[in-house]
Coordinates of C-alpha atoms and ligand atoms in Angstrom, one line a residue:
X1270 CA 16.1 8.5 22.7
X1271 CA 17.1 7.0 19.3
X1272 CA 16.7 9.2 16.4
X1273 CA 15.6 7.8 13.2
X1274 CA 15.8 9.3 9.9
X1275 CA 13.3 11.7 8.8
X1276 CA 11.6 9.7 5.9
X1277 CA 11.3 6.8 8.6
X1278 CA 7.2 6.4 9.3
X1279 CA 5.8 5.7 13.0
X1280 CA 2.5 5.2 13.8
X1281 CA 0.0 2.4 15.0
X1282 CA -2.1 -0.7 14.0
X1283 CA -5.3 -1.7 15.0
X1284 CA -8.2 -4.0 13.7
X1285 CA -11.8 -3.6 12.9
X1286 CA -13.2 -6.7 15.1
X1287 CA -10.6 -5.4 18.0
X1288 CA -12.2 -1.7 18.4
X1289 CA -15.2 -1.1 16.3
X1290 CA -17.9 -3.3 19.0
X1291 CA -20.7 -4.8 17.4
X1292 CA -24.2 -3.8 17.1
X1293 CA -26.0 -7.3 16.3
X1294 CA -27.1 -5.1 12.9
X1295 CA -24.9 -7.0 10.4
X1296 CA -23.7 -10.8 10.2
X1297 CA -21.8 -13.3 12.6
X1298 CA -18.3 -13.0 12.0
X1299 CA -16.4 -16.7 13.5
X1300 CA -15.4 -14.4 16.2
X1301 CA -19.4 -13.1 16.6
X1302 CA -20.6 -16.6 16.4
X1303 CA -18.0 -18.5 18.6
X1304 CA -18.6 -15.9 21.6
X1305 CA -22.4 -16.6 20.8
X1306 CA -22.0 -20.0 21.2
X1307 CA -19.5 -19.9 24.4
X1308 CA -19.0 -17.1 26.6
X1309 CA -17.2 -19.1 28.9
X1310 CA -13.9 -19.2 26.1
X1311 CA -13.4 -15.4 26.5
X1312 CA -11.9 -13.9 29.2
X1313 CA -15.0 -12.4 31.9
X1314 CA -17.0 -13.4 29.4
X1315 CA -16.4 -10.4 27.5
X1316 CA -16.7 -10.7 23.4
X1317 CA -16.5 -8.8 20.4
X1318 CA -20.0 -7.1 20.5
X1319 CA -18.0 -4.4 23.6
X1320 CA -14.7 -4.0 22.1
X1321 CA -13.7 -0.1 22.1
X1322 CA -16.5 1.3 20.8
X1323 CA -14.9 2.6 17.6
X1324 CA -18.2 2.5 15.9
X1325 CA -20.0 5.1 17.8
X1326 CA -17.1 7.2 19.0
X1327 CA -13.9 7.0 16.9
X1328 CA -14.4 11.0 15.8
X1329 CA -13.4 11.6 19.4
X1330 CA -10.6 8.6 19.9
X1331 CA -9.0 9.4 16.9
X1332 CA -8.1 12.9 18.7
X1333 CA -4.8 11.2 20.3
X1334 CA -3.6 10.6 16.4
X1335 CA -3.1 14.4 16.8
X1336 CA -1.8 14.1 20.4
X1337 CA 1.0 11.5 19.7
X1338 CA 1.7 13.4 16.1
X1339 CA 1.3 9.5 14.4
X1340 CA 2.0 9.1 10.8
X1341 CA 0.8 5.8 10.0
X1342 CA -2.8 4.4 10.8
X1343 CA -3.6 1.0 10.1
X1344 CA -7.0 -0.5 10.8
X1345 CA -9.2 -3.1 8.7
X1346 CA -13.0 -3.0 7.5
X1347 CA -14.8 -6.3 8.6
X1348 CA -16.3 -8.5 5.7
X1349 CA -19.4 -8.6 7.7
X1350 CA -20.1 -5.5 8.7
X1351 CA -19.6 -3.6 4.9
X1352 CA -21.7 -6.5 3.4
X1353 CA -25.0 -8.3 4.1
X1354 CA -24.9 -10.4 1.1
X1355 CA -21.4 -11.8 0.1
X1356 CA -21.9 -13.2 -2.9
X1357 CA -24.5 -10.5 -4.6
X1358 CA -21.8 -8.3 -2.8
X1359 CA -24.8 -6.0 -1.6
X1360 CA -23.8 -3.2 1.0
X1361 CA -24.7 -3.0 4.4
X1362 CA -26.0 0.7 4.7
X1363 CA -24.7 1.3 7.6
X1364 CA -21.4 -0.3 7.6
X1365 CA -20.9 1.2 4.4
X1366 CA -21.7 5.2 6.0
X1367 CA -19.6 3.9 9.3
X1368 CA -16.1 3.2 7.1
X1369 CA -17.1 6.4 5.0
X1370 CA -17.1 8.7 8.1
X1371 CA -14.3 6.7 10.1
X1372 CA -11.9 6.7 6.9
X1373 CA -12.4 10.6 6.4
X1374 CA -12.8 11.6 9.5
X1375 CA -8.8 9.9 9.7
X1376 CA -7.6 11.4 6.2
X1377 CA -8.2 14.7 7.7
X1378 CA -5.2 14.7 9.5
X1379 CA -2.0 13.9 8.0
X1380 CA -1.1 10.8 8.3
X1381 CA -0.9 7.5 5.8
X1382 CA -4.1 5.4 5.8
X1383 CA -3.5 1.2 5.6
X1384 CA -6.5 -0.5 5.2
X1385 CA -6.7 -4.7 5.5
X1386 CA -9.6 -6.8 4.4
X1387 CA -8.9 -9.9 6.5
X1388 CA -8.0 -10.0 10.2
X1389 CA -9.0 -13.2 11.4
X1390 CA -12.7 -12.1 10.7
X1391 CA -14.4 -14.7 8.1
X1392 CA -17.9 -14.7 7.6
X1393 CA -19.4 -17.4 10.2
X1394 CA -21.7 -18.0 6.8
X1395 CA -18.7 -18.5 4.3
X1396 CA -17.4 -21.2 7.5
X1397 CA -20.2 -23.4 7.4
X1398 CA -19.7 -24.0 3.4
X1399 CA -16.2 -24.9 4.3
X1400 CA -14.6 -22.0 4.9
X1401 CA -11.1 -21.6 3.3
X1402 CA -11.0 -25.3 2.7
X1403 CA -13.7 -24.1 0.1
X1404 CA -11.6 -23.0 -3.0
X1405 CA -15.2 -20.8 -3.9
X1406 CA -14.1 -18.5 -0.7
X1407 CA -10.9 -17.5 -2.7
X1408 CA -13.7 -16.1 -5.3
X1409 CA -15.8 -14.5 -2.3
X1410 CA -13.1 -12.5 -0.7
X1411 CA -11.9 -11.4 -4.4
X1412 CA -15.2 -9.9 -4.7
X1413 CA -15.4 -8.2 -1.0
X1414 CA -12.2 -7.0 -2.1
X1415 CA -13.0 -5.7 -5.4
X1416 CA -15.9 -3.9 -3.4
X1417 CA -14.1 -2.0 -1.0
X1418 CA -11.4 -0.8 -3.8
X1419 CA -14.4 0.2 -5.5
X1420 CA -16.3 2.1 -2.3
X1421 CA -13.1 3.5 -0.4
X1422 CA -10.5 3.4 -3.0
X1423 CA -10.4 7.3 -3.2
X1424 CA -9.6 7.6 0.6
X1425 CA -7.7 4.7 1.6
X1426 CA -3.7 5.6 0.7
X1427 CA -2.5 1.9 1.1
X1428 CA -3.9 -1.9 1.4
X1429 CA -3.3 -4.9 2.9
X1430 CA -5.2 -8.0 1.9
X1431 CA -4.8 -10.9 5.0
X1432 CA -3.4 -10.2 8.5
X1433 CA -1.3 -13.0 9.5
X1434 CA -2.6 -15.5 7.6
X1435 CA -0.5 -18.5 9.4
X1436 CA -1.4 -17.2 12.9
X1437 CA -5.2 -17.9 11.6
X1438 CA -4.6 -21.2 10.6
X1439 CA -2.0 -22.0 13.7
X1440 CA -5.3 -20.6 16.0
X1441 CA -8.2 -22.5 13.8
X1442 CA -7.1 -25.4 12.4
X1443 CA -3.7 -26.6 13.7
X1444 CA -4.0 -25.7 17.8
X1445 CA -7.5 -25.3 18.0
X1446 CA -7.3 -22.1 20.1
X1447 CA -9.7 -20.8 18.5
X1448 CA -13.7 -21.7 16.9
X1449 CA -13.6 -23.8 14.7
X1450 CA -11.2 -25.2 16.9
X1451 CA -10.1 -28.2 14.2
X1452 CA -6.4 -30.0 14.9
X1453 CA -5.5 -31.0 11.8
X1454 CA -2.4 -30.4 9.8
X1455 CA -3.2 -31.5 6.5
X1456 CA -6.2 -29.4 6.4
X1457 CA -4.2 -26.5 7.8
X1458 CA -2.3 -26.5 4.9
X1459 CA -5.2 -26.2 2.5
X1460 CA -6.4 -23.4 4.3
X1461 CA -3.1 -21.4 4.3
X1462 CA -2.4 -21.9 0.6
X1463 CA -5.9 -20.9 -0.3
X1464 CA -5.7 -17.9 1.7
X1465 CA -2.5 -17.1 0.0
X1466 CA -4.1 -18.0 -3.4
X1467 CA -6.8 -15.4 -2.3
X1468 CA -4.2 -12.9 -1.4
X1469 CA -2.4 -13.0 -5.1
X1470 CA -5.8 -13.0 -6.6
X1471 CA -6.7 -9.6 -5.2
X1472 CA -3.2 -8.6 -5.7
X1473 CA -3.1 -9.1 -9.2
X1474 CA -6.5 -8.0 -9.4
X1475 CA -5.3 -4.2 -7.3
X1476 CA -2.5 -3.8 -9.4
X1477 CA -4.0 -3.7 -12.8
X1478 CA -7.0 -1.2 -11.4
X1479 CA -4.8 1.1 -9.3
X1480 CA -1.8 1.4 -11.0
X1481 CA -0.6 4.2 -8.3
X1482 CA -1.2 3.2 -5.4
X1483 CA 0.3 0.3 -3.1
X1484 CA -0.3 -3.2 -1.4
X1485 CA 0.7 -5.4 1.3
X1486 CA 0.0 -8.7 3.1
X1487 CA 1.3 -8.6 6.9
X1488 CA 3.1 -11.6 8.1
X1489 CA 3.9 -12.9 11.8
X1490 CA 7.5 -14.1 11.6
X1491 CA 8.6 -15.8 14.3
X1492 CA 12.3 -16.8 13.6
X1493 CA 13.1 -20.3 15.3
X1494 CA 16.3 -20.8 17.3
X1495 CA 17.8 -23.7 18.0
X1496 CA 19.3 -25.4 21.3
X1497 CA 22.7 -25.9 20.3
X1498 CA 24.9 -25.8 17.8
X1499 CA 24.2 -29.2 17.5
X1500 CA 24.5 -31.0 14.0
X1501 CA 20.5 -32.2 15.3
X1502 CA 19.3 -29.0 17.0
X1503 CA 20.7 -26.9 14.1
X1504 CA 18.6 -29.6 11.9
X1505 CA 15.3 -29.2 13.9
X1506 CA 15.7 -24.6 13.6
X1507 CA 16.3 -24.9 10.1
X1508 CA 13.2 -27.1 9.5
X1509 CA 11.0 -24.9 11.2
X1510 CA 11.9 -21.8 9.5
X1511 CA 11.7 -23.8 6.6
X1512 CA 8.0 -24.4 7.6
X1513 CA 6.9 -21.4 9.0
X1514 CA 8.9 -18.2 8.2
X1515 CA 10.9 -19.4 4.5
X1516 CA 7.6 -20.9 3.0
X1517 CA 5.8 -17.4 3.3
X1518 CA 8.3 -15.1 2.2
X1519 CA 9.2 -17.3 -0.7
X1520 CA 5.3 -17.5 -1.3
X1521 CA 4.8 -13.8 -1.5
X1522 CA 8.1 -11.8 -2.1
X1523 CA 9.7 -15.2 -4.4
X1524 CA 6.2 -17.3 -6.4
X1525 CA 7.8 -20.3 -5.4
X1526 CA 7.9 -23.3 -3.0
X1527 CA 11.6 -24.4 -1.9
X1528 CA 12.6 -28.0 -3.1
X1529 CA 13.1 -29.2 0.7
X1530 CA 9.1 -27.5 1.7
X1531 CA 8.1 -30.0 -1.7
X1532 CA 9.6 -33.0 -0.9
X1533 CA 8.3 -32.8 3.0
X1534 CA 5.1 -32.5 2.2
X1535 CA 5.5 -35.6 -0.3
X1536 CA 6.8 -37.5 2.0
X1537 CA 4.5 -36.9 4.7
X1538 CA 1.1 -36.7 2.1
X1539 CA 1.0 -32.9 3.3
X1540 CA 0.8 -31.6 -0.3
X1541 CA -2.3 -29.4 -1.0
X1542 CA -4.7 -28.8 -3.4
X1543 CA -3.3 -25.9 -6.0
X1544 CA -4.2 -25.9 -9.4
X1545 CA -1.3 -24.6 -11.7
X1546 CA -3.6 -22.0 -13.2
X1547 CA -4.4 -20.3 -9.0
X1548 CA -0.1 -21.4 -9.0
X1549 CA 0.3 -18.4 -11.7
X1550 CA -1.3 -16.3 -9.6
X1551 CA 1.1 -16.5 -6.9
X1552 CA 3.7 -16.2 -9.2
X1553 CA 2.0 -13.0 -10.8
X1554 CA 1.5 -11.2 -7.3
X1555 CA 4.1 -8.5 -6.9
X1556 CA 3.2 -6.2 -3.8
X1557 CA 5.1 -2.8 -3.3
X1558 CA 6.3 -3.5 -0.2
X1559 CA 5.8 -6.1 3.2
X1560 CA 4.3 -5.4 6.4
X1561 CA 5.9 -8.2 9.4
X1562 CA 4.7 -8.4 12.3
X1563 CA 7.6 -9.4 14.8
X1564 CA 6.4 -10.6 18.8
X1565 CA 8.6 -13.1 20.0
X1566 CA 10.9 -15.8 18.3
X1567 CA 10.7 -19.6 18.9
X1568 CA 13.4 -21.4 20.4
X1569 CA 13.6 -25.5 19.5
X1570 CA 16.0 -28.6 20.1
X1571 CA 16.1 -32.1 17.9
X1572 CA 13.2 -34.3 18.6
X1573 CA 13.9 -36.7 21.7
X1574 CA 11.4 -39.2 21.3
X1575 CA 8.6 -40.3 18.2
X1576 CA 5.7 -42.2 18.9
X1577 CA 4.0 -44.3 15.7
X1578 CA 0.2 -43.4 16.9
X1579 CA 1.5 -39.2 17.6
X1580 CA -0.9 -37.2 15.5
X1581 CA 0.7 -35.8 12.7
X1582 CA 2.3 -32.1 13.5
X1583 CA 4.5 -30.0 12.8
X1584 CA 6.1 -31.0 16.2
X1585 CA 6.5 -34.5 15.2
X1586 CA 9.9 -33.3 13.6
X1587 CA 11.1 -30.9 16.6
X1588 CA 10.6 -30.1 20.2
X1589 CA 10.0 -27.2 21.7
X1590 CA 12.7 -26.2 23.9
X1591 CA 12.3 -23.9 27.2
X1592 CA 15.4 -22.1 26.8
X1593 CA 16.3 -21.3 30.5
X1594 CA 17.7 -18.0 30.4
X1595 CA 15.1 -16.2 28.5
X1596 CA 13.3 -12.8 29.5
X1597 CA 9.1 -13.4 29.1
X1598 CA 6.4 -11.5 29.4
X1599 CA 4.2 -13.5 31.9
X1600 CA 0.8 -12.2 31.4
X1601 CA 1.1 -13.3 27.5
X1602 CA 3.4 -16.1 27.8
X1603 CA 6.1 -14.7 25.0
X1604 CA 9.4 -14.5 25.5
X1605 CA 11.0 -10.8 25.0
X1606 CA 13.8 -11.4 22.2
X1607 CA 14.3 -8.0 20.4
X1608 CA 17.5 -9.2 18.9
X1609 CA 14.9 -11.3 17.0
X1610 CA 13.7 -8.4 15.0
X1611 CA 17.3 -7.9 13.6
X1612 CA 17.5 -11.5 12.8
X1613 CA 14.8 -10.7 10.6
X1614 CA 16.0 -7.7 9.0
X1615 CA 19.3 -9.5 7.8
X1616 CA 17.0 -12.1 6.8
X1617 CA 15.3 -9.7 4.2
X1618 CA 18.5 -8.3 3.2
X1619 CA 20.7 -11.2 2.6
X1620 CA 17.7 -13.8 0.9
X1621 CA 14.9 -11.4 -0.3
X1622 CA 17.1 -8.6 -2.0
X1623 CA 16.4 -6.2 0.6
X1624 CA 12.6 -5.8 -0.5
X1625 CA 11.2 -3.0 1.3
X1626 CA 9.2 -3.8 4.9
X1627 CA 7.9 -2.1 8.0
X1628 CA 7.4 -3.4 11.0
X1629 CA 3.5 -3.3 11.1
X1630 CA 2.8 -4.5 14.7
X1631 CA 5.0 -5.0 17.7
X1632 CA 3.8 -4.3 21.2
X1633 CA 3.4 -6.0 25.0
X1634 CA 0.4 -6.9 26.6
X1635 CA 0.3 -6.5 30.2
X1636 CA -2.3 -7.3 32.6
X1637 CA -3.7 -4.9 35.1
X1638 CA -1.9 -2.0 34.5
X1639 CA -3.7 0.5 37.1
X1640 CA -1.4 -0.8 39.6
X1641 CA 1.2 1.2 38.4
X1642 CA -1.0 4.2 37.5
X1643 CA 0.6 7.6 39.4
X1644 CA -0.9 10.8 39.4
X1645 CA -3.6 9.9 36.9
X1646 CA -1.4 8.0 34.3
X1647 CA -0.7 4.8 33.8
X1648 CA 3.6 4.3 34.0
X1649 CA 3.9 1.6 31.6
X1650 CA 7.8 1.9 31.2
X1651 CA 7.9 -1.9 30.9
X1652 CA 6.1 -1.0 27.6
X1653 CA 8.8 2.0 26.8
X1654 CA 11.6 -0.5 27.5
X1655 CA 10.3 -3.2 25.5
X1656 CA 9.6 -0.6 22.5
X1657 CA 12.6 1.1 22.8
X1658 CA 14.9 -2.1 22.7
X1659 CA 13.2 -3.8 19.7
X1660 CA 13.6 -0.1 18.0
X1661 CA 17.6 0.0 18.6
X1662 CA 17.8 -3.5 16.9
X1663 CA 15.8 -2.1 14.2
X1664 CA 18.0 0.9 14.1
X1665 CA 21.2 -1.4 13.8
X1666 CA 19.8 -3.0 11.0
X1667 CA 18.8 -0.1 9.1
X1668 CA 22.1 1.1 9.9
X1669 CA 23.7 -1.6 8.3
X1670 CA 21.2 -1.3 5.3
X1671 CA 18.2 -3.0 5.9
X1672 CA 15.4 -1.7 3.6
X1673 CA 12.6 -1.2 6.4
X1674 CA 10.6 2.1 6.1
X1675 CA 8.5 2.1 9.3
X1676 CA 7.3 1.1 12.4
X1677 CA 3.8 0.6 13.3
X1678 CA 3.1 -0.3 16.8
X1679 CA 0.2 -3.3 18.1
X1680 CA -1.6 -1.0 19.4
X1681 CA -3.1 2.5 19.9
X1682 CA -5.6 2.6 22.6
X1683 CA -6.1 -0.5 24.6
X1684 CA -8.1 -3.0 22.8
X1685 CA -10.2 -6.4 22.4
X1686 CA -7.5 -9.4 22.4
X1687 CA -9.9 -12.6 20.9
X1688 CA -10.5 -14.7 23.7
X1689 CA -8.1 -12.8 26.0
X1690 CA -10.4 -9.9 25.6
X1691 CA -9.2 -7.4 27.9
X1692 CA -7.0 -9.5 30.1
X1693 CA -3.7 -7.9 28.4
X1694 CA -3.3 -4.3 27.3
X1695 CA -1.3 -3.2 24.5
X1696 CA -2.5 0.3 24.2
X1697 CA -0.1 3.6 24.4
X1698 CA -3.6 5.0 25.4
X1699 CA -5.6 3.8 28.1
X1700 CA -9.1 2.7 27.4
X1701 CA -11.4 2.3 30.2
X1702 CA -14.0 -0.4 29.8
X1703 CA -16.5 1.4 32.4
X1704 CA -16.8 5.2 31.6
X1705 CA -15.8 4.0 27.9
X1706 CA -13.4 6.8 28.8
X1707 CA -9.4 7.0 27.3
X1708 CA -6.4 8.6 28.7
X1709 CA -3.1 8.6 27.2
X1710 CA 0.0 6.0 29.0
X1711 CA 3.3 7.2 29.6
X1712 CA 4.5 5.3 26.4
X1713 CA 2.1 7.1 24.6
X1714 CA 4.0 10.5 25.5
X1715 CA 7.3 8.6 24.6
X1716 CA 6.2 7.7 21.5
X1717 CA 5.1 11.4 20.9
X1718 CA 8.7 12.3 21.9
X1719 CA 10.3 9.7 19.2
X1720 CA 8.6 11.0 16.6
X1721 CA 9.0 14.8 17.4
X1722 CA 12.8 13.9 17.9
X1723 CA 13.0 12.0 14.7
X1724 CA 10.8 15.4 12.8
X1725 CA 13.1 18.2 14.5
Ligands
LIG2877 C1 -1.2 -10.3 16.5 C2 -2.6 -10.0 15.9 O1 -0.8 -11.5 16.1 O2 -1.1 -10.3 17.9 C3 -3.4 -9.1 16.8 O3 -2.5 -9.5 14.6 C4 -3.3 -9.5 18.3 O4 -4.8 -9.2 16.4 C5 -1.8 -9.3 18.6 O5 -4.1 -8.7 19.1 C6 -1.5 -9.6 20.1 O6 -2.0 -10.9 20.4 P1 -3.1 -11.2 21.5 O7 -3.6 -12.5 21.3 O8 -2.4 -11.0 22.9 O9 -4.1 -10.1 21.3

């Protein structure tokens, strides 16, 4: 068992849309509206109105926080559900009392409260006037924002404002994985800087009102490897970082945009819409700290072939390779890297002046895990492996002085996964979808066991 320092937080992340279910009470999240429209996209037809039933029984979930001894809780409130109106910003009654109860009922214990106000869930209504190509949703989610502070700001210990903004836009408007389902890279850019733009905004906003207490963004980092040492597969890594992991982390911990991110999207008429005045902003937005969420990395070799009529994407300028000796989880498709997450820490360290960071989700699906259930309990020690090497990576860096606090894990008790639904688990407790009934995994005790090591 590795033993991490004392001041070192564990604990868990969740989502609002992933656990609460829906009661058809408040408004069509996308997510709400998409499984409305389509059933058929989710897997057995299962959508975000079942999820874990958070809303009606969390007082009795959130027993396991006490079980597993966790000491960070991270969850998000869904725009839709706390309001019915989102420009007059009025409350949705019961949303409002539900978020009340939920937030005290997990204050009770101790343990550090995170709270994010976007994960994936816009308003179906804020879509259809353009979404976050519409620079008047910046304003919108400012004033959601501005309303929670107001309605939970005694409670909540720490915010976050966006989960993964750039797995949003990869899922909506560049891949069309998800509803919307729009391909477009151009327009994928406008959404990500506005979304960012919305993010300083609320930043800048938080930290003149709440002088004392902290916020975050979380950011999926998915560091890009190349083929070869290669003067062209070396090329091909280092523009992708440039593009997808650089671009953020200048954006948020830096206010700037690097030269070589400026004259691509010149050159390719990528360049969005930013005013210099929303520009300040960014500049302006200092968080206390950075929450990274770390999966898998991406591996890529120098393009082989361009054709004049390809759409424009960012694949146009590498290829995807299919590294042959990798490990991968099958029933999600990612390859296991956990060196990946020490790639990252150094990264912090060595261009971002060691700015403090946790690890705020991390975690393996698997698919049908009562197969390997034994005497009543589910023995996920796929899951314990897989934790336990991307912690001893962590551990190294820390060890050699990278400035990361925590680790939250993706997730606590099994939960909805988008259109996956509940093909892949994640949980360290098992949820069953039947008798709505939960039982703690295997890697739920081990997790118990690292943090009463790392306490004693
Ligand atoms: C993260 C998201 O990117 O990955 C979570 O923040 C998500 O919402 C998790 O559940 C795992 O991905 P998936 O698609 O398998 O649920």
């Amino acid at each position: 068992m590795i033993k991490f320092p004392k001041e070192f937080i564990f604990g868990v992340s969740l989502s609002g849309p992933q656990t609460e279910g829906w009661d058809g009470k408040n408004k069509y999240s996308v997510m709400d509206y998409w499984y409305k429209q389509n059933k058929n996209d989710f897997f057995n037809c299962v959508g975000p109105d079942v999820t874990s039933n958070f809303y009606y029984d969390y007082k009795e979930k959130l027993k396991w926080i006490d079980e597993i001894g966790l000491e960070i809780y991270r969850t998000s409130i869904q725009w839709t559900r706390l309001l019915d109106d989102f420009e007059t910003l009025t409350i949705n009654e019961d949303g409002y009392n539900f978020y009340l109860n939920y937030f005290k009922e997990i204050k009770k214990r101790n343990i550090i409260l995170v709270v994010n106000l976007h994960h994936f869930d816009t308003p179906q209504e804020i879509l259809e006037q353009g979404g976050w190509e519409n620079k008047k949703t910046i304003e919108l989610f400012l004033g959601f924002a501005k309303k929670c502070f107001e309605l939970f700001g005694d409670i909540v210990d720490e915010w976050t404002t966006f989960n993964e903004p750039l797995a949003d836009v990869d899922a909506k408007y560049l891949y069309a994985w998800h509803y919307p389902k729009i391909s477009d890279f151009k327009r994928s850019i406008q959404v990500f800087i506005n979304m960012i733009i919305a993010h300083a905004k609320v930043v800048v906003y938080f930290k003149e009102h709440f002088k004392n207490k902290k916020i975050s963004i979380i950011l999926n980092v998915t560091p890009a490897y190349p083929r070869s040492n290669s003067k062209e597969d070396l090329k091909a890594a280092e523009f992708k970082n440039m593009l997808i992991t650089n671009s953020q982390l200048d954006l948020v911990l830096k206010g700037i945009v690097s030269k070589d991110l400026i004259i691509f999207l010149q050159k390719n008429n990528l360049m969005p819409d930013v005013k210099d005045e929303e520009f300040a902003f960014i500049k302006k937005a200092k968080i206390d700290y950075l929450s990274l969420n770390y999966y898998q990395p991406s591996r890529v070799k120098a393009k082989e072939s361009v054709k004049e009529d390809d759409e424009l994407m960012p694949e146009s300028f590498y290829d995807v390779y299919d590294w042959p000796e990798k490990r991968i989880n099958p029933y999600r498709g990612w390859e296991i890297y956990p060196e990946g997450i020490y790639d990252i820490a150094m990264l912090i360290k060595n261009k971002y002046d060691n700015f403090p960071w946790i690890i705020s989700e991390n975690g393996m699906g698997v698919e049908d895990e009562l197969r390997f259930e034994k005497e009543n309990m589910i023995m996920d020690d796929y899951r314990i492996e897989f934790i336990e090497e991307h912690l001893s990576y962590l551990k190294k860096a820390i060890d050699e002085g990278a400035n990361c606090f925590g680790y939250s894990l993706w997730t606590f008790i099994d939960c909805w996964s988008w259109a996956n639904a509940y093909k892949n688990r994640y949980g360290i407790v098992e949820y069953d979808l039947n008798s709505k009934k939960t039982k703690i995994k295997k890697s739920g005790l081990y997790f118990k066991n690292l943090i009463d090591v790392k306490k004693a």
